[in-house]
PDB file of C-alpha atoms in Angstrom:
ATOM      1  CA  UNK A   1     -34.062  19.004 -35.939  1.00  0.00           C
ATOM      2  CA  UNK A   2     -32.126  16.482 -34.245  1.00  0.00           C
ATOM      3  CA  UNK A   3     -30.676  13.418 -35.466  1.00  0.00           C
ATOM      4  CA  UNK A   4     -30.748   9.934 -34.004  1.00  0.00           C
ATOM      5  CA  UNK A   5     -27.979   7.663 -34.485  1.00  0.00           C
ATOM      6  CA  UNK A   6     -28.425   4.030 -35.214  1.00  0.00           C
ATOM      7  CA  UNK A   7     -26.263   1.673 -32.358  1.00  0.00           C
ATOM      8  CA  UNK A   8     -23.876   0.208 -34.920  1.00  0.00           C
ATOM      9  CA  UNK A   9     -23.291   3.412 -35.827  1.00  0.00           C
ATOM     10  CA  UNK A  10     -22.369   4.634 -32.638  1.00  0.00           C
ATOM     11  CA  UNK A  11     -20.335   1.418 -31.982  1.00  0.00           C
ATOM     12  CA  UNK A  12     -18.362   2.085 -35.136  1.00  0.00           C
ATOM     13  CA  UNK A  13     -17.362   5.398 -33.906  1.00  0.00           C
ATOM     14  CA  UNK A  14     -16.592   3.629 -30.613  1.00  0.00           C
ATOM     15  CA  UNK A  15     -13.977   1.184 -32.330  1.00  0.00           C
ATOM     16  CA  UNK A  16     -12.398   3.893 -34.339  1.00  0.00           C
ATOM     17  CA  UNK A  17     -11.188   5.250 -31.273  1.00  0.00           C
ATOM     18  CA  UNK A  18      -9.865   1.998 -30.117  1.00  0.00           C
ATOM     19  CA  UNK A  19      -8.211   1.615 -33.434  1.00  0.00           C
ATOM     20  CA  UNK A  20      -6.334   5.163 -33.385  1.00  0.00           C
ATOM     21  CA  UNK A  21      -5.279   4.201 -29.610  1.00  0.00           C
ATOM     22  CA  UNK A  22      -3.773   0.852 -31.779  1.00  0.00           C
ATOM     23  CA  UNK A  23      -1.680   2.524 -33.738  1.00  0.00           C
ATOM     24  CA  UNK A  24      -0.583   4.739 -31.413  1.00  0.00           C
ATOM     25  CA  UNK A  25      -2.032   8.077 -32.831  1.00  0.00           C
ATOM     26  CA  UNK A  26      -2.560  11.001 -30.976  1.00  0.00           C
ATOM     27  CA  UNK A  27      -6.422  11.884 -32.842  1.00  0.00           C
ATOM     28  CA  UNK A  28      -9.234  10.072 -33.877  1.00  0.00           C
ATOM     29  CA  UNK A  29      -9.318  10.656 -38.327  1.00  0.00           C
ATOM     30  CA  UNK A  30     -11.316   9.704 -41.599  1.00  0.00           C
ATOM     31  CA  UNK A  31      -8.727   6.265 -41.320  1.00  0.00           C
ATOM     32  CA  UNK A  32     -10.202   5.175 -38.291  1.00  0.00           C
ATOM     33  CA  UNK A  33     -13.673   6.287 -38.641  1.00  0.00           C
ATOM     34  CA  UNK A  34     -12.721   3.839 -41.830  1.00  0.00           C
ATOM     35  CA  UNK A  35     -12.007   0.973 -39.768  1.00  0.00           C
ATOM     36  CA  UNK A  36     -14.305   1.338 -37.218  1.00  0.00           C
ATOM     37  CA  UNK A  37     -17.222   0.623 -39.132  1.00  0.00           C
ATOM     38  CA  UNK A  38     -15.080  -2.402 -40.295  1.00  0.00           C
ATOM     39  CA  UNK A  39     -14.567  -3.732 -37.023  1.00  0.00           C
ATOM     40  CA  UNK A  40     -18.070  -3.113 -36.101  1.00  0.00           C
ATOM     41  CA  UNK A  41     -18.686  -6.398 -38.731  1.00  0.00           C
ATOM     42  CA  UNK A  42     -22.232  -6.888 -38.400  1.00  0.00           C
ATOM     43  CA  UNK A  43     -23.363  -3.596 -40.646  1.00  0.00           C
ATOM     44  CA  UNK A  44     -24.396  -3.518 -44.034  1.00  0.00           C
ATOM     45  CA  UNK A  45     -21.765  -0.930 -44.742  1.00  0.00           C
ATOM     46  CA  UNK A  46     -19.079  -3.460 -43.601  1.00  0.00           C
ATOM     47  CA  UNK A  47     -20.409  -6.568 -45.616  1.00  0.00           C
ATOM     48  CA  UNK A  48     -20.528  -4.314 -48.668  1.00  0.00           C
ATOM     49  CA  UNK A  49     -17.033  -3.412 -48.526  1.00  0.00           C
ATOM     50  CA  UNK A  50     -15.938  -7.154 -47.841  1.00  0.00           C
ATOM     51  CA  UNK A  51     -17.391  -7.793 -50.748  1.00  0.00           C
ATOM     52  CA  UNK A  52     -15.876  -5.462 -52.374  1.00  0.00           C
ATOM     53  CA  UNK A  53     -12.696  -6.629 -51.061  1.00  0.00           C
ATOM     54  CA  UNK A  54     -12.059  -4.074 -48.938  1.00  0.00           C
ATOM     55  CA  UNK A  55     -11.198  -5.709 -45.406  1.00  0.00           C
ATOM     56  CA  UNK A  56     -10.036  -3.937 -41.653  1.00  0.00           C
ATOM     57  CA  UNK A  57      -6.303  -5.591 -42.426  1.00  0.00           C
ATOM     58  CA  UNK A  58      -5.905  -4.035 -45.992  1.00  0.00           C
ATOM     59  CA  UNK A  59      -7.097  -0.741 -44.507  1.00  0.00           C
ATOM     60  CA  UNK A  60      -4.794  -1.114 -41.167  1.00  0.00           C
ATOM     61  CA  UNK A  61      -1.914  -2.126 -43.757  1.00  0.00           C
ATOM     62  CA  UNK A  62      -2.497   0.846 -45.787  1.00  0.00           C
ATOM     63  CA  UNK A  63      -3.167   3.009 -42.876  1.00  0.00           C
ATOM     64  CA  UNK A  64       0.451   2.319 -42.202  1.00  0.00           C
ATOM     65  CA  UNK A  65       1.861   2.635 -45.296  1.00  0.00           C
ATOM     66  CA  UNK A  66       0.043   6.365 -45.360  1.00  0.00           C
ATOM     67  CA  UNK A  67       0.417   7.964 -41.749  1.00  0.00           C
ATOM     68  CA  UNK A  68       3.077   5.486 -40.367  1.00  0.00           C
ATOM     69  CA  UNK A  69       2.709   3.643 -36.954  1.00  0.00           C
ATOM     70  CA  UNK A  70       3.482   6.252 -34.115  1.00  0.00           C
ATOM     71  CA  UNK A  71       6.332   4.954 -31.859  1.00  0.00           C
ATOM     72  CA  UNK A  72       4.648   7.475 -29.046  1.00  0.00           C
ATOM     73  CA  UNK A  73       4.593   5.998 -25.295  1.00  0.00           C
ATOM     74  CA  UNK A  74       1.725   8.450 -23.541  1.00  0.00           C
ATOM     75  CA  UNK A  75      -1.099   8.442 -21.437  1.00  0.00           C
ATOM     76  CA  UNK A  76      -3.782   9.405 -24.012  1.00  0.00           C
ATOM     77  CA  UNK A  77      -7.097  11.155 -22.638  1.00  0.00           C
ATOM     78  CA  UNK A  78     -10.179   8.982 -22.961  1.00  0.00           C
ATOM     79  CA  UNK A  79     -11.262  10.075 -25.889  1.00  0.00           C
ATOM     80  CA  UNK A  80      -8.705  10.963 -28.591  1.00  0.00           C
ATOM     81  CA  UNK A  81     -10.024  14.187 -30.515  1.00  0.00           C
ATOM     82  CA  UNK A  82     -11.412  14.300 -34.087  1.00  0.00           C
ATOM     83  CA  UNK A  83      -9.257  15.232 -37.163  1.00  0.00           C
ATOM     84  CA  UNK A  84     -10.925  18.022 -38.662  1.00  0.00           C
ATOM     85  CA  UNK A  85     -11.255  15.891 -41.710  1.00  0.00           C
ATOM     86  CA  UNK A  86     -13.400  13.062 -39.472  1.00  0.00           C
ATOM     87  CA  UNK A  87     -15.323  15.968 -37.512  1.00  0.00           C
ATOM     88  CA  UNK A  88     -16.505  16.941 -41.479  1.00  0.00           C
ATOM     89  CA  UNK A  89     -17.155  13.316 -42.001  1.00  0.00           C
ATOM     90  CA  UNK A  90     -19.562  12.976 -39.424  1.00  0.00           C
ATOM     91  CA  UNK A  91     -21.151  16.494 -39.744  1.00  0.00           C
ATOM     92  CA  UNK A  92     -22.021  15.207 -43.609  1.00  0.00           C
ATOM     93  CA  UNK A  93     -23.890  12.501 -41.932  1.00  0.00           C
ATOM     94  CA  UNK A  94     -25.594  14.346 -39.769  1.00  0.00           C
ATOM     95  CA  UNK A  95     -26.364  16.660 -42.366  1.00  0.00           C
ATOM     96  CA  UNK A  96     -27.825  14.332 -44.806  1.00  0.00           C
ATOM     97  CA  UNK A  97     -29.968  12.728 -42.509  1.00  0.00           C
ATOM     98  CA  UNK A  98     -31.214  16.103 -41.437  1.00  0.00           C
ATOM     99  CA  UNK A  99     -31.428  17.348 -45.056  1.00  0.00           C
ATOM    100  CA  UNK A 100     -33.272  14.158 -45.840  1.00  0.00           C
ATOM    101  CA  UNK A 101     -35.516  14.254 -43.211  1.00  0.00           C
ATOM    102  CA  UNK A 102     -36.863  10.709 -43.855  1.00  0.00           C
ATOM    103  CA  UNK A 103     -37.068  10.068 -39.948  1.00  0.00           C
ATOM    104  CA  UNK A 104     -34.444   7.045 -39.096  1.00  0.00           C
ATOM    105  CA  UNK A 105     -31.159   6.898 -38.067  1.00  0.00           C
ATOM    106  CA  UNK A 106     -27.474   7.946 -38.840  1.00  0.00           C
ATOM    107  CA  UNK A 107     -26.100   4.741 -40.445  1.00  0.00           C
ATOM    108  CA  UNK A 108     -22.404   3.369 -40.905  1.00  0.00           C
ATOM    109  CA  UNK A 109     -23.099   4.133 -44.346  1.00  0.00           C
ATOM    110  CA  UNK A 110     -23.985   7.794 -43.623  1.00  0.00           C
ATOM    111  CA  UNK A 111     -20.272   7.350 -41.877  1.00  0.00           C
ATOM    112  CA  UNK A 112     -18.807   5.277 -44.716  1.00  0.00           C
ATOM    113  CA  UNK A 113     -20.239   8.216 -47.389  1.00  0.00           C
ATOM    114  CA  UNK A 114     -19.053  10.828 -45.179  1.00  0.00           C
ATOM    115  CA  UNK A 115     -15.467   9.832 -45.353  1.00  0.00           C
ATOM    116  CA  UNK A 116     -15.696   9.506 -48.988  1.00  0.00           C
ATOM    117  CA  UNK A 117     -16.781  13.280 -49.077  1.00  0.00           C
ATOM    118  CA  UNK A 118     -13.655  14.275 -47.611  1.00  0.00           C
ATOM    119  CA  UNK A 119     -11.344  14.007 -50.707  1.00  0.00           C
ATOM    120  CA  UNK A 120      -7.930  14.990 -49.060  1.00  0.00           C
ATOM    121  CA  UNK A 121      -8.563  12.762 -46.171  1.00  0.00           C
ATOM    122  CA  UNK A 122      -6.939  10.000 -45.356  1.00  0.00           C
ATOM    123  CA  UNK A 123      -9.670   7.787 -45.447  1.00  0.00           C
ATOM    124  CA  UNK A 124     -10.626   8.901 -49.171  1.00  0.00           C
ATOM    125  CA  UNK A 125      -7.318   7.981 -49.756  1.00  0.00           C
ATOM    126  CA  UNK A 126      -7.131   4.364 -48.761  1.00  0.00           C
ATOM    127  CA  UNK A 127     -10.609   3.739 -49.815  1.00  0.00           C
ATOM    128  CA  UNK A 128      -9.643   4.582 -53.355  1.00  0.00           C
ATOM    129  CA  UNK A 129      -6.446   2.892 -53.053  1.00  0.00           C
ATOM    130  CA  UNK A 130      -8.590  -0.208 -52.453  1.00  0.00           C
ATOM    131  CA  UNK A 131     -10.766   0.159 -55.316  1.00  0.00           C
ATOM    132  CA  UNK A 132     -13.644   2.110 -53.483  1.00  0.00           C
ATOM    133  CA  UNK A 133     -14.616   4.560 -56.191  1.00  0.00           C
ATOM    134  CA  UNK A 134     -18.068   6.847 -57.205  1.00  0.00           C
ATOM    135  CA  UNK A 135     -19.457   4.269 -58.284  1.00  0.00           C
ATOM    136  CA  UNK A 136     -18.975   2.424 -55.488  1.00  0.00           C
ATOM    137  CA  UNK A 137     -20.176   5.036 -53.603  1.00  0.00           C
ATOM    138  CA  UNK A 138     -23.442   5.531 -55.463  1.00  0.00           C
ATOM    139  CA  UNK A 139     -24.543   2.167 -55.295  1.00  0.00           C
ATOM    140  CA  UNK A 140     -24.349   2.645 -51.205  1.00  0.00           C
ATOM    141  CA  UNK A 141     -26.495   5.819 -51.572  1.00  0.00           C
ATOM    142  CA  UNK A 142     -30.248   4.032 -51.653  1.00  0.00           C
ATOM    143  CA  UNK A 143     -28.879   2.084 -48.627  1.00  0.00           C
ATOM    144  CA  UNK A 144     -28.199   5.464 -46.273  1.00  0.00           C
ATOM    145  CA  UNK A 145     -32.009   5.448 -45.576  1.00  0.00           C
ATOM    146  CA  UNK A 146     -32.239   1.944 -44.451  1.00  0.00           C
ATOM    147  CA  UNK A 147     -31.644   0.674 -40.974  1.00  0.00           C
ATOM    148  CA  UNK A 148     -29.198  -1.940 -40.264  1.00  0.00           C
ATOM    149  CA  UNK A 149     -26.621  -0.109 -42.948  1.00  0.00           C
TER     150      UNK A 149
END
């Protein structure tokens, strides 16, 4: 079975590579994936985590504080690689959408649960910092199988 991904998603993913070329870093991670779907401001994902109070600067700002800002002048290829923690992130998407089977698309919030999957991951780790929690998390899941998330 293949899966379909929705276009915010794939914008998301998009600006999380921008976003890693920002700070200078040499792959694309669970972080950026993070902002990403941030930037890309027009999901449901990203409203629910505004209203949370989770916004792209406290997640850039804690970014920092976590990984530093790389001082690295390079050419970087055109597309930085995937963490291995981010390359799990997205294969959870994919795989609940395929384990789900409920026809649709991979949403940002496939992305945004993905991320929170990967418990040593950066990502994990400023979303909890921010107050993103299970609960948090659980009251996204009904949303995964929606489009526009």
């Amino acid at each position: 079975m293949k899966a379909r991904w929705f276009s915010k998603a794939i914008k998301s993913f998009a600006m999380s590579e921008l976003e890693a070329r920002k700070l200078k870093y040499l792959t694309t991670g669970t972080e950026a994936l993070l902002m990403g779907v941030l930037i890309e401001s027009t999901n449901l994902t990203a409203k629910f985590l505004r209203a949370h109070g989770i916004t792209i600067l406290k997640v850039r700002d804690e970014t920092v504080k976590l990984l530093g800002k790389a001082d690295l002048f390079f050419f970087s290829p055109e597309h930085l690689p995937l963490t291995d923690e981010a390359q799990r992130a997205l294969d959870w998407a994919v795989d609940q959408k395929i384990k789900y089977g409920d026809g649709g698309e991979i949403t940002t919030s496939h992305i945004l649960l993905g991320i929170w999957s990967e418990v040593d991951s950066p990502g994990h780790k400023i979303l909890f910092t921010l107050g993103f929690n299970d609960e948090k998390a659980k009251e996204l899941e009904p949303s995964i199988s929606k489009p526009g998330c």
